[in-house]
């Protein structure tokens, strides 16, 4: 049956058809739906792990234990999982292990634009790159076969445009793979002599897979009528190349993008007048070609920054841009904002009002940076708020300590914040950490996590007691406050900033977008009480507008969930229940 | 046939994903090669969102670039204007006339442009503008704006039978809101 399928769903289907039994992942755009879709198959055990390092270790453990296993993450998640990755590469696997990593060229939902192909090279882990949903499904299956044949984990590299595009696929059937018996093997203990032997094995494996790269149909030479130029490409870029150059063009499409073939590339180059490498982000294929003595044109013309499109490819090669229309008016931007009724808003209002230095983290609350709150100074990666704040305070002493905080969501805290606050408590740093506990992983679309008490499939699960955990790592001051209560939130913030010891404030109120959260009816405006002072507008709620023509505030009834934060801002009772 | 490019644009949370799902389903059933591309994550939080739908004999790229769209289907007026650079000079805009102020306008840092329907029309493109929110409310729910727009869009594809649109609508809309969505679709179709 022909059906339209999202790239991520196609990966999940491929994992399922390949007989995968265990998936452990941490959500991250654009990778999240792989695990969510896989969880719809009862044959696969699926879980959210606290972070990607844990997820990869779980998946590898399952592969050691005899079952085909996978783990999925976004590109920056692979940084977190890099530690086990490098040694799992040495140790190898018996049952298949597939690591799905989704890059985000153009940074639609990411803090950087790193190219995961570097990890394939650095950790010597073979990588497959699909270019549409059908290949996403097929390559996920092929990855397991290769993993077992060559005793290696396999990286399946996705990108936003493959993960979040739908194209036509044909499904297959699930192929059950019996559990392999576990046998003790002292070679698995990675210490001196064993590791050395393992490294030799990895080099042999890479050599064998390079030979495979010469002959496998994963790497496809498509010689067309036009031999004036030959294009080497991979992933979604293949589609842009075909879009720009049409069916007559000669293309070498790499599906096994590491290790790369040598002779196949030389043969291709020999059949065309000149070679062009068109790849998104880093010049990985290009550098390989130069290394094997094939002259190519690449990043001299193709941009290294931002995602490619058919238009970018065409313009980079000197083709005229397509005619376009422009309006004379300036079109105001529409950046994403914290939702109407978001409990984080109360915290960021208090931080903004008190002019705090805010060390941010990764999640919805990064949107606290937007006007009118403007309440975030910087962010780096999952968990950096806690440790980074400690460092900031070391540099400035009391001057910094009295005015600076870290903000971190519940899921991010469980991911990488615990070690950071442990450092604060252990080294008696006078730092104030705010855990924004909205009881869900919000940004990626409501995934459960170790603080929510539910599993990925919504079943009852273990639950971190945040207060007890903070006490246990050494905090004497742990406060809990409802961030929708603006005065109370500000009072607690001031007290904890003034305190001469490490402190944690847990702001606890569930994400209003959760189906389980009952919405209150929209608030009403008492027009005769409103003098248009704009005080309520300072909290930056998208459901509130103050049209100049009317001079009184208006509430968008489709957005307002009755959180009453704006009501607390008003001195004239113009906003009522 | 040449690939047809449709962009569905709007504000995160307005229901554009259901519209693209229905359209994709319809076009696959018609035997076309189809690609649909959407952006999830950060931009969904009330930000500007765009979905690309492409169909034809053979579709390569999943995205639509500047100057390539045959249609822009917009859930909100400013969003139609934002993406106009992507429209072919011979293209068509099917848009809701509803205006939603973005945060820079709410915060007083920018102005919502006036008379956008006329200004876009003055560029020589077809602008099919209607108050989809009012029609959706008439059908029974403000959330049915997407079906009003789909109804309107169906006008421009006389080769695709009405029954096929209905079948896709039925396959993609939850049963308990099916009737009101059918009404919304019909209201959009009538314009």
XYZ file of C-alpha atoms in Angstrom:
768
model
C 0.000 0.000 0.000
C 1.305 3.422 -0.980
C 1.035 5.815 1.911
C 2.416 9.171 2.898
C 4.668 8.767 5.922
C 6.668 11.158 8.069
C 10.412 10.427 7.909
C 10.584 9.800 11.643
C 7.602 7.465 11.507
C 9.274 5.615 8.643
C 12.394 5.103 10.780
C 10.167 3.724 13.541
C 8.522 1.404 11.004
C 11.947 0.258 9.805
C 13.108 -0.447 13.357
C 9.898 -2.399 13.923
C 10.173 -4.430 10.735
C 13.794 -5.241 11.579
C 12.694 -6.932 14.787
C 13.973 -4.253 17.151
C 12.923 -5.065 20.725
C 14.306 -2.235 22.869
C 14.416 1.527 22.304
C 15.703 3.999 24.876
C 15.800 7.687 23.896
C 15.655 11.240 25.110
C 13.273 13.547 23.206
C 14.724 16.316 21.071
C 13.463 18.055 17.946
C 13.649 16.847 15.195
C 14.104 13.255 16.472
C 11.250 12.843 18.962
C 8.599 11.143 16.810
C 10.833 8.155 16.030
C 10.476 6.879 19.583
C 6.872 8.043 19.956
C 5.863 6.191 16.798
C 7.871 3.097 17.751
C 6.028 3.052 21.087
C 2.807 2.339 19.178
C 4.144 -1.154 18.409
C 3.591 -3.384 21.450
C 6.449 -5.651 20.294
C 9.012 -2.939 21.097
C 9.858 -1.907 24.656
C 10.217 1.901 24.460
C 11.314 4.266 27.183
C 12.386 7.825 27.776
C 15.735 7.842 29.557
C 16.847 10.831 31.652
C 19.412 11.736 28.988
C 21.067 10.498 25.817
C 24.119 9.017 27.518
C 21.849 6.836 29.641
C 19.714 6.006 26.602
C 22.690 4.803 24.568
C 24.029 2.758 27.465
C 20.612 1.127 27.915
C 20.342 0.342 24.216
C 23.866 -1.046 24.123
C 23.169 -3.133 27.222
C 20.140 -4.612 25.469
C 22.238 -5.405 22.406
C 24.849 -7.088 24.627
C 21.986 -8.973 26.241
C 20.929 -10.401 22.887
C 18.191 -8.155 21.503
C 18.176 -5.741 18.582
C 18.086 -2.283 20.138
C 18.056 1.376 19.144
C 18.270 4.814 20.658
C 17.239 8.138 19.193
C 18.330 11.680 19.848
C 18.911 15.064 18.287
C 22.370 16.136 17.160
C 23.334 17.855 20.421
C 22.141 14.756 22.276
C 24.951 12.855 20.598
C 27.403 15.136 22.436
C 25.916 13.865 25.677
C 26.087 10.266 24.434
C 29.574 10.704 22.997
C 31.315 9.154 25.985
C 29.723 5.708 25.648
C 29.664 6.018 21.827
C 33.437 5.984 21.427
C 33.930 2.903 23.568
C 30.852 1.047 22.320
C 32.525 1.425 18.934
C 35.542 -0.446 20.330
C 33.541 -3.055 22.128
C 31.287 -3.792 19.160
C 27.984 -5.637 19.334
C 26.502 -9.097 18.721
C 22.856 -8.090 18.407
C 22.212 -5.048 16.246
C 22.509 -1.550 17.713
C 21.245 1.450 15.749
C 21.741 5.018 16.930
C 19.358 7.437 15.204
C 20.605 11.013 15.294
C 18.693 13.934 13.796
C 20.614 17.054 12.796
C 18.943 20.432 12.530
C 20.511 22.463 9.692
C 18.995 25.926 9.833
C 18.436 25.482 13.589
C 14.648 25.443 13.566
C 14.708 24.205 17.141
C 18.324 23.987 18.244
C 21.134 25.997 19.748
C 23.760 25.002 17.200
C 24.142 23.514 13.758
C 26.765 20.809 14.328
C 27.175 18.091 11.709
C 26.887 14.594 13.204
C 28.921 13.090 10.391
C 31.960 14.261 12.358
C 31.005 11.754 15.050
C 30.959 8.888 12.578
C 34.534 9.746 11.646
C 35.713 10.492 15.184
C 34.163 7.431 16.835
C 34.677 5.225 13.764
C 31.027 4.251 13.689
C 29.550 3.613 10.222
C 26.760 5.984 9.200
C 23.759 5.686 6.889
C 21.951 8.741 5.505
C 18.457 8.367 4.004
C 17.125 10.973 1.567
C 13.367 10.383 1.931
C 10.877 8.383 3.999
C 11.196 5.163 1.985
C 14.944 5.190 2.485
C 14.455 6.067 6.159
C 12.444 2.859 6.522
C 14.765 0.736 4.385
C 18.004 2.100 5.865
C 16.795 1.499 9.429
C 16.422 -2.177 8.489
C 19.716 -2.284 6.618
C 21.401 -0.688 9.629
C 20.537 -3.677 11.811
C 21.813 -6.147 9.238
C 25.097 -4.252 8.869
C 25.409 -3.835 12.622
C 25.309 -7.600 13.144
C 27.390 -8.478 10.097
C 30.212 -6.103 11.060
C 29.723 -6.194 14.857
C 29.425 -2.430 15.060
C 26.874 0.101 16.178
C 25.437 2.004 13.197
C 24.556 5.687 13.119
C 21.420 6.539 11.140
C 21.679 10.239 10.396
C 18.460 12.111 9.845
C 17.974 15.867 9.423
C 14.985 18.161 9.913
C 13.872 17.898 6.282
C 13.972 14.090 6.283
C 12.560 13.700 9.798
C 9.701 16.142 9.316
C 8.825 15.545 5.673
C 6.291 13.036 4.491
C 6.826 11.083 1.325
C 5.404 7.897 -0.090
C 6.438 4.542 1.347
C 5.504 0.885 1.084
C 5.581 -0.973 4.376
C 6.903 -4.484 4.883
C 6.298 -7.099 7.558
C 8.042 -7.464 10.885
C 10.807 -10.004 10.932
C 11.218 -11.492 14.399
C 14.822 -12.034 15.448
C 15.392 -14.613 18.191
C 17.236 -13.516 21.313
C 20.943 -14.311 21.163
C 22.439 -16.188 24.086
C 24.736 -14.124 26.252
C 28.228 -15.531 26.693
C 30.766 -14.109 29.084
C 33.807 -12.798 27.236
C 36.612 -11.107 29.186
C 37.535 -9.224 25.987
C 34.554 -6.986 26.693
C 36.298 -5.390 29.634
C 37.833 -2.291 28.126
C 41.204 -1.959 29.773
C 44.695 -1.685 28.416
C 45.407 -4.808 26.412
C 41.781 -5.488 25.547
C 41.284 -1.898 24.396
C 44.365 -2.078 22.241
C 43.126 -5.278 20.601
C 39.725 -3.653 20.195
C 41.240 -0.669 18.435
C 42.942 -3.003 15.949
C 39.561 -4.674 15.372
C 37.953 -1.279 14.740
C 40.566 -0.445 12.109
C 40.020 -3.827 10.428
C 36.277 -3.252 10.517
C 36.627 0.179 8.944
C 38.743 -1.352 6.176
C 36.114 -4.021 5.558
C 33.341 -1.471 5.496
C 35.274 0.731 3.100
C 35.323 -2.266 0.749
C 31.580 -2.596 1.260
C 31.193 1.096 0.404
C 32.688 0.362 -3.039
C 30.054 -2.197 -3.948
C 26.937 -1.626 -1.852
C 23.764 -0.337 -3.486
C 23.538 2.137 -0.607
C 25.967 4.208 -2.678
C 24.401 4.782 -6.074
C 26.105 6.033 -9.231
C 23.421 7.544 -11.459
C 25.096 8.436 -14.749
C 22.866 10.623 -16.897
C 23.077 12.065 -20.396
C 24.830 15.123 -19.047
C 28.438 14.293 -18.139
C 29.721 17.876 -18.141
C 29.530 17.832 -14.387
C 29.195 15.006 -11.861
C 27.649 15.760 -8.492
C 28.442 13.902 -5.287
C 25.820 14.350 -2.589
C 23.856 12.711 0.234
C 20.739 13.032 2.401
C 18.072 15.653 1.605
C 20.571 17.528 -0.544
C 20.201 14.758 -3.138
C 16.608 15.933 -3.638
C 17.672 19.556 -4.150
C 20.313 18.434 -6.652
C 17.702 16.509 -8.675
C 15.308 19.453 -8.414
C 17.911 21.857 -9.826
C 19.706 19.625 -12.332
C 16.876 17.320 -13.401
C 17.086 13.700 -14.539
C 19.848 14.130 -17.104
C 22.448 15.026 -14.478
C 25.099 12.547 -13.350
C 25.006 12.002 -9.606
C 26.824 9.856 -7.065
C 24.514 9.537 -4.088
C 26.124 8.313 -0.873
C 23.750 6.404 1.412
C 26.594 4.878 3.417
C 28.239 8.178 4.167
C 30.990 6.800 6.392
C 33.289 5.107 5.667
C 33.242 6.507 2.151
C 34.333 4.623 -0.970
C 37.583 5.489 -2.737
C 37.562 3.718 -6.096
C 33.864 4.350 -6.658
C 34.451 8.094 -6.337
C 37.530 7.967 -8.597
C 35.599 5.993 -11.222
C 32.726 8.453 -11.083
C 35.094 11.409 -11.431
C 36.717 9.743 -14.461
C 33.383 9.606 -16.275
C 32.490 13.274 -15.917
C 34.243 16.470 -16.950
C 34.383 17.926 -13.438
C 33.102 17.057 -9.980
C 30.907 19.170 -7.757
C 30.255 18.196 -4.129
C 26.958 19.531 -2.849
C 26.458 18.788 0.840
C 24.715 20.501 3.723
C 26.855 21.963 6.546
C 30.431 20.640 6.713
C 32.729 19.727 3.791
C 32.976 16.063 4.790
C 32.580 14.418 1.372
C 34.615 17.228 -0.170
C 37.571 16.726 2.188
C 37.481 12.976 1.560
C 37.597 13.537 -2.219
C 40.579 15.855 -1.905
C 42.288 13.351 0.383
C 41.998 10.614 -2.256
C 43.219 12.953 -4.976
C 39.940 13.768 -6.692
C 39.677 17.403 -7.669
C 36.315 18.886 -6.684
C 34.449 22.150 -6.246
C 32.514 22.382 -2.988
C 32.362 24.902 -0.207
C 33.983 27.586 -2.361
C 30.471 28.016 -3.743
C 28.072 26.007 -1.545
C 27.302 27.699 1.807
C 28.561 26.084 5.017
C 25.980 27.902 7.175
C 22.207 27.319 7.323
C 20.186 24.645 5.547
C 20.378 24.204 1.804
C 17.330 24.414 -0.476
C 16.956 24.010 -4.223
C 17.071 27.812 -4.469
C 20.250 28.119 -2.422
C 21.933 25.413 -4.526
C 20.865 27.069 -7.787
C 21.909 30.571 -6.727
C 25.252 29.351 -5.351
C 26.032 27.967 -8.784
C 25.316 31.300 -10.401
C 21.819 30.623 -11.698
C 19.371 33.508 -11.714
C 16.976 33.584 -8.779
C 13.298 33.023 -9.601
C 11.207 36.202 -9.892
C 9.572 37.109 -6.592
C 7.065 39.613 -5.229
C 7.681 42.108 -2.438
C 5.424 44.345 -0.398
C 6.556 47.831 0.543
C 5.353 47.383 4.142
C 7.653 46.091 6.794
C 6.242 42.778 8.000
C 6.601 42.499 11.782
C 8.188 39.249 12.949
C 6.152 36.583 14.680
C 8.599 34.876 16.995
C 7.382 31.956 19.090
C 6.182 33.047 22.537
C 5.310 31.418 25.839
C 1.693 30.287 25.541
C -1.174 32.203 27.138
C -1.410 30.985 30.735
C 2.121 29.551 30.772
C 3.145 29.233 34.436
C 6.747 30.161 33.533
C 5.525 33.679 32.760
C 5.057 34.493 36.472
C 8.674 33.557 37.207
C 10.080 35.535 34.308
C 8.003 38.557 35.259
C 9.553 38.488 38.767
C 13.049 38.071 37.275
C 12.472 40.892 34.808
C 11.081 43.240 37.480
C 14.071 42.561 39.749
C 16.572 42.954 36.901
C 18.149 39.580 37.577
C 20.945 38.080 35.555
C 19.281 34.893 34.292
C 21.385 31.927 33.248
C 18.930 30.043 31.051
C 18.720 26.469 29.891
C 17.117 24.380 27.141
C 13.315 24.276 26.917
C 10.178 26.363 26.354
C 11.376 28.834 28.967
C 14.189 29.958 26.655
C 11.330 32.082 25.285
C 11.679 34.187 28.468
C 14.256 36.093 26.407
C 11.481 37.630 24.256
C 10.140 41.132 24.827
C 8.545 42.478 26.905
C 10.049 40.222 29.605
C 13.603 40.149 28.186
C 14.482 37.925 31.121
C 17.295 35.730 29.952
C 21.001 36.508 29.637
C 22.469 33.367 28.097
C 22.143 29.631 27.643
C 24.451 26.892 26.422
C 23.269 23.318 26.713
C 21.179 21.007 28.882
C 22.085 21.668 32.531
C 24.584 24.483 31.957
C 22.403 26.951 33.884
C 23.260 25.425 37.274
C 26.998 24.925 36.831
C 27.369 28.096 34.767
C 25.686 30.201 37.442
C 28.119 28.880 40.049
C 31.017 29.952 37.847
C 29.444 33.353 37.232
C 29.096 33.865 40.957
C 32.705 32.807 41.578
C 33.770 35.635 39.282
C 31.644 38.332 40.917
C 31.130 37.313 44.547
C 28.292 39.046 46.420
C 27.768 41.524 43.561
C 26.717 38.662 41.333
C 25.141 36.371 43.912
C 22.463 38.870 44.968
C 21.137 39.364 41.459
C 21.638 36.162 39.519
C 19.705 32.924 39.108
C 19.683 29.759 37.045
C 16.380 28.631 35.505
C 15.953 25.024 34.447
C 12.890 22.935 33.568
C 12.015 19.657 35.274
C 13.032 17.437 32.372
C 16.258 19.339 31.727
C 17.008 19.186 35.449
C 16.666 15.387 35.450
C 18.760 15.276 32.247
C 21.801 17.263 33.391
C 20.944 19.656 36.211
C 21.484 17.313 39.141
C 25.258 17.251 38.786
C 25.312 21.058 38.489
C 23.360 21.656 41.690
C 25.488 19.028 43.403
C 28.504 21.175 42.592
C 26.737 24.212 44.043
C 25.854 22.381 47.274
C 29.164 20.583 47.595
C 31.253 23.711 47.150
C 28.853 25.879 49.198
C 28.227 28.296 46.343
C 25.864 31.118 47.272
C 23.779 30.477 44.159
C 20.021 30.439 43.570
C 18.621 27.809 41.211
C 15.001 27.936 40.054
C 13.533 24.629 38.899
C 10.595 25.413 36.633
C 8.514 22.331 37.377
C 5.637 22.163 34.898
C 5.477 18.369 35.217
C 6.230 17.571 31.570
C 8.839 17.938 28.828
C 7.127 20.868 27.137
C 9.122 22.081 24.162
C 9.290 18.792 22.318
C 5.547 18.228 22.642
C 4.733 16.766 26.066
C 6.914 13.780 26.788
C 6.958 12.158 30.221
C 10.173 12.274 32.231
C 11.515 10.983 35.561
C 9.809 13.826 37.463
C 6.289 13.178 36.123
C 5.517 9.739 37.555
C 4.521 8.293 34.200
C 6.264 6.182 31.565
C 6.488 7.034 27.875
C 3.255 5.103 27.345
C 1.541 6.905 30.246
C 1.693 4.032 32.721
C 2.543 4.621 36.395
C 6.294 5.003 36.936
C 8.908 5.978 39.487
C 9.018 9.693 40.249
C 11.830 11.952 41.434
C 10.914 13.832 44.603
C 12.598 17.109 43.679
C 12.531 18.585 47.189
C 14.004 15.427 48.729
C 16.621 15.207 45.992
C 17.755 18.800 46.539
C 17.952 18.225 50.291
C 19.853 15.000 49.714
C 22.574 16.630 47.620
C 23.108 19.237 50.339
C 20.647 22.141 50.037
C 19.149 23.328 53.320
C 17.047 25.963 51.590
C 14.475 24.444 49.229
C 11.336 26.505 48.618
C 8.250 25.591 46.592
C 6.014 28.279 45.114
C 3.105 28.535 42.675
C 4.427 30.829 39.903
C 0.901 31.977 39.051
C 0.918 33.820 42.398
C 2.988 36.808 41.329
C 3.527 38.495 44.728
C 4.438 35.266 46.482
C 6.828 34.298 43.679
C 8.624 37.640 43.901
C 8.800 37.474 47.696
C 10.399 34.018 47.622
C 12.822 35.119 44.903
C 13.968 38.115 46.968
C 14.400 36.024 50.102
C 16.455 33.366 48.379
C 18.659 35.888 46.582
C 19.308 37.539 49.957
C 20.113 34.251 51.706
C 23.830 33.637 52.286
C 23.794 29.984 51.219
C 22.898 27.744 48.274
C 19.192 27.683 47.567
C 16.666 26.066 45.256
C 13.255 27.474 44.386
C 10.859 25.006 42.786
C 8.115 26.845 40.905
C 5.418 24.243 40.519
C 2.433 24.478 38.188
C 1.609 22.130 35.298
C 1.912 23.157 31.653
C -1.491 24.594 30.697
C -1.333 22.878 27.319
C -1.605 19.471 29.002
C -4.958 17.852 28.300
C -5.170 16.821 31.956
C -5.068 20.460 33.095
C -8.519 21.988 33.432
C -8.715 25.396 31.819
C -10.581 28.152 33.640
C -13.012 30.244 31.587
C -11.458 33.259 29.843
C -11.242 36.430 31.923
C -13.519 39.385 31.222
C -12.567 43.017 30.677
C -14.512 45.657 32.592
C -14.048 48.363 29.999
C -15.160 51.261 32.213
C -12.466 50.348 34.776
C -9.669 50.127 32.201
C -7.740 53.343 31.573
C -5.348 51.764 29.095
C -2.329 52.136 31.403
C -0.755 48.994 29.947
C 0.454 47.542 33.272
C -1.086 44.135 32.452
C 0.733 44.143 29.116
C 4.065 43.930 30.951
C 3.679 40.184 31.454
C 3.688 39.642 27.688
C 0.680 37.349 27.389
C -0.278 36.693 23.737
C -3.986 36.656 24.703
C -3.861 40.327 25.753
C -3.864 43.255 23.338
C -4.245 46.977 23.878
C -5.375 48.426 20.550
C -4.501 52.134 20.390
C -7.778 52.865 18.629
C -9.797 51.509 21.550
C -7.657 52.534 24.504
C -8.756 49.555 26.592
C -7.324 46.108 26.877
C -8.861 43.177 24.979
C -8.727 39.460 25.707
C -8.513 36.808 22.970
C -11.071 34.315 24.231
C -9.662 31.521 22.073
C -6.297 31.770 23.844
C -7.033 32.860 27.435
C -7.082 29.959 29.909
C -7.947 32.093 32.941
C -4.578 31.845 34.733
C -5.277 35.227 36.393
C -1.681 36.475 36.164
C -2.799 39.621 34.329
C -5.516 40.204 36.929
C -2.837 40.534 39.582
C -1.093 43.200 37.517
C -4.183 45.431 37.304
C -4.752 48.078 40.004
C -8.223 49.054 38.747
C -10.135 45.767 38.697
C -10.445 45.988 34.928
C -9.784 42.262 34.478
C -12.176 39.958 36.246
C -13.160 36.292 36.405
C 2.607 17.313 -15.348
C 4.590 20.024 -13.622
C 4.816 19.868 -9.865
C 2.192 21.972 -8.075
C 3.378 23.813 -4.974
C 1.038 24.744 -2.126
C 2.173 26.534 1.021
C -0.019 26.448 4.088
C 0.948 29.234 6.463
C -0.375 30.499 9.761
C 0.244 30.923 13.460
C 1.367 27.968 15.595
C -1.674 26.258 17.077
C -4.158 27.255 14.342
C -4.579 23.759 12.938
C -2.498 23.854 9.775
C -1.159 20.327 10.398
C -4.643 18.835 9.959
C -5.084 20.761 6.706
C -1.812 19.445 5.298
C -2.631 15.922 6.458
C -5.955 16.021 4.655
C -4.405 17.490 1.520
C -1.618 14.901 1.481
C -4.122 12.082 1.882
C -6.264 13.454 -0.943
C -3.363 13.811 -3.373
C -1.923 10.356 -2.704
C -5.374 8.885 -3.317
C -5.403 10.722 -6.650
C -2.274 8.798 -7.613
C 0.204 11.659 -7.492
C 3.705 11.605 -6.118
C 3.439 13.803 -3.024
C 5.763 15.380 -0.476
C 4.663 17.294 2.595
C 7.092 19.136 4.819
C 6.364 20.773 8.118
C 8.319 22.301 10.974
C 7.733 21.103 14.528
C 9.162 22.218 17.837
C 10.102 25.720 18.892
C 8.271 27.553 16.116
C 4.948 25.980 17.093
C 4.690 28.155 20.213
C 2.566 30.901 18.668
C 5.209 31.596 16.056
C 4.883 31.817 12.296
C 4.473 28.292 10.857
C 4.647 26.970 7.324
C 3.867 23.638 5.693
C 4.850 22.747 2.148
C 2.718 20.453 0.013
C 4.053 19.440 -3.405
C 2.505 17.046 -5.905
C 2.970 15.924 -9.476
C 4.366 12.998 -11.480
C 7.675 13.003 -9.618
C 8.526 15.274 -6.678
C 12.097 15.626 -5.473
C 12.568 18.403 -2.905
C 10.207 18.342 0.065
C 10.312 22.123 0.373
C 9.206 25.125 -1.653
C 11.607 27.979 -2.303
C 11.175 31.679 -3.053
C 9.176 32.358 -6.208
C 7.974 28.752 -6.509
C 4.552 28.531 -4.808
C 1.434 28.250 -6.948
C -0.779 28.744 -3.913
C -0.403 30.291 -0.494
C -3.186 29.163 1.824
C -3.070 31.404 4.878
C -4.807 31.126 8.249
C -3.996 34.744 9.083
C -3.606 37.854 6.995
C -0.143 38.995 8.085
C 1.184 35.493 7.458
C -0.007 35.598 3.846
C 1.977 38.818 3.443
C 5.036 37.388 5.205
C 5.431 34.553 2.716
C 4.497 36.432 -0.457
C 8.111 36.271 -1.608
C 7.552 32.524 -2.038
C 4.629 32.998 -4.430
C 4.997 32.823 -8.194
C 4.064 36.167 -9.765
C 1.182 34.239 -11.380
C 0.172 32.598 -8.104
C -2.947 32.647 -5.950
C -3.421 33.566 -2.296
C -6.321 31.974 -0.438
C -6.448 33.716 2.911
C -8.397 34.175 6.085
C -8.841 37.911 6.781
C -8.465 37.373 10.530
C -5.686 39.490 12.051
C -3.669 38.198 14.992
C -1.190 40.626 16.469
C 2.300 39.147 16.887
C 4.207 39.861 20.106
C 6.309 42.730 18.648
C 3.017 44.490 17.805
C 1.466 43.652 21.195
C 4.620 44.967 22.902
C 4.366 48.202 20.879
C 7.631 47.614 19.008
C 6.110 47.248 15.534
C 2.955 48.082 13.592
C 0.514 45.665 11.980
C 0.402 46.795 8.305
C -2.926 48.088 6.976
C -4.942 47.117 3.872
C -2.905 44.015 3.158
C -5.545 42.409 0.920
C -5.529 45.411 -1.448
C -1.744 45.738 -1.373
C -1.216 42.074 -2.212
C -3.806 42.288 -4.990
C -1.986 45.301 -6.421
C 1.023 43.050 -7.086
C -1.014 41.277 -9.757
C -1.682 38.010 -7.955
C -5.133 36.563 -7.277
C -6.136 37.242 -3.676
C -9.108 35.202 -2.517
C -9.760 36.639 0.956
C -12.590 35.731 3.283
C -13.496 35.860 6.946
C -12.892 32.177 7.611
C -13.231 32.604 11.359
C -16.798 33.871 10.983
C -17.643 30.981 8.654
C -16.017 28.478 11.013
C -18.042 29.865 13.915
C -21.132 29.679 11.762
C -20.310 25.997 11.171
C -20.010 25.460 14.915
C -16.379 25.923 15.987
C -13.642 28.566 15.561
C -11.246 25.628 15.168
C -12.792 24.736 11.787
C -10.964 27.592 9.992
C -8.757 24.921 8.409
C -11.746 23.207 6.756
C -13.149 26.534 5.510
C -9.799 27.145 3.823
C -9.666 23.619 2.382
C -13.178 24.110 1.001
C -12.075 27.311 -0.661
C -8.906 25.716 -2.040
C -10.931 22.875 -3.583
C -12.334 25.467 -6.004
C -8.988 25.736 -7.725
C -8.720 22.020 -8.502
C -11.700 21.260 -10.750
C -10.083 17.979 -11.851
C -10.240 16.508 -8.365
C -13.786 15.215 -7.747
C -15.798 16.559 -4.816
C -16.226 13.006 -3.474
C -12.444 12.674 -3.158
C -12.271 15.827 -1.018
C -15.110 14.483 1.128
C -13.391 11.117 1.514
C -10.163 12.777 2.679
C -12.066 14.984 5.071
C -13.796 11.958 6.573
C -10.540 10.023 6.850
C -8.723 12.782 8.720
C -11.259 14.517 10.946
C -12.300 12.896 14.276
C -15.838 11.429 13.975
C -17.385 13.539 16.712
C -16.591 16.821 14.931
C -17.090 15.470 11.422
C -20.447 17.101 10.721
C -19.419 20.614 11.649
C -16.213 20.240 9.625
C -18.262 19.189 6.598
C -20.378 22.304 7.043
C -17.236 24.440 7.373
C -15.809 22.912 4.184
C -19.049 23.619 2.296
C -19.169 27.209 3.563
C -15.606 27.730 2.393
C -16.412 26.224 -0.970
C -19.333 28.616 -1.449
C -17.113 31.522 -0.381
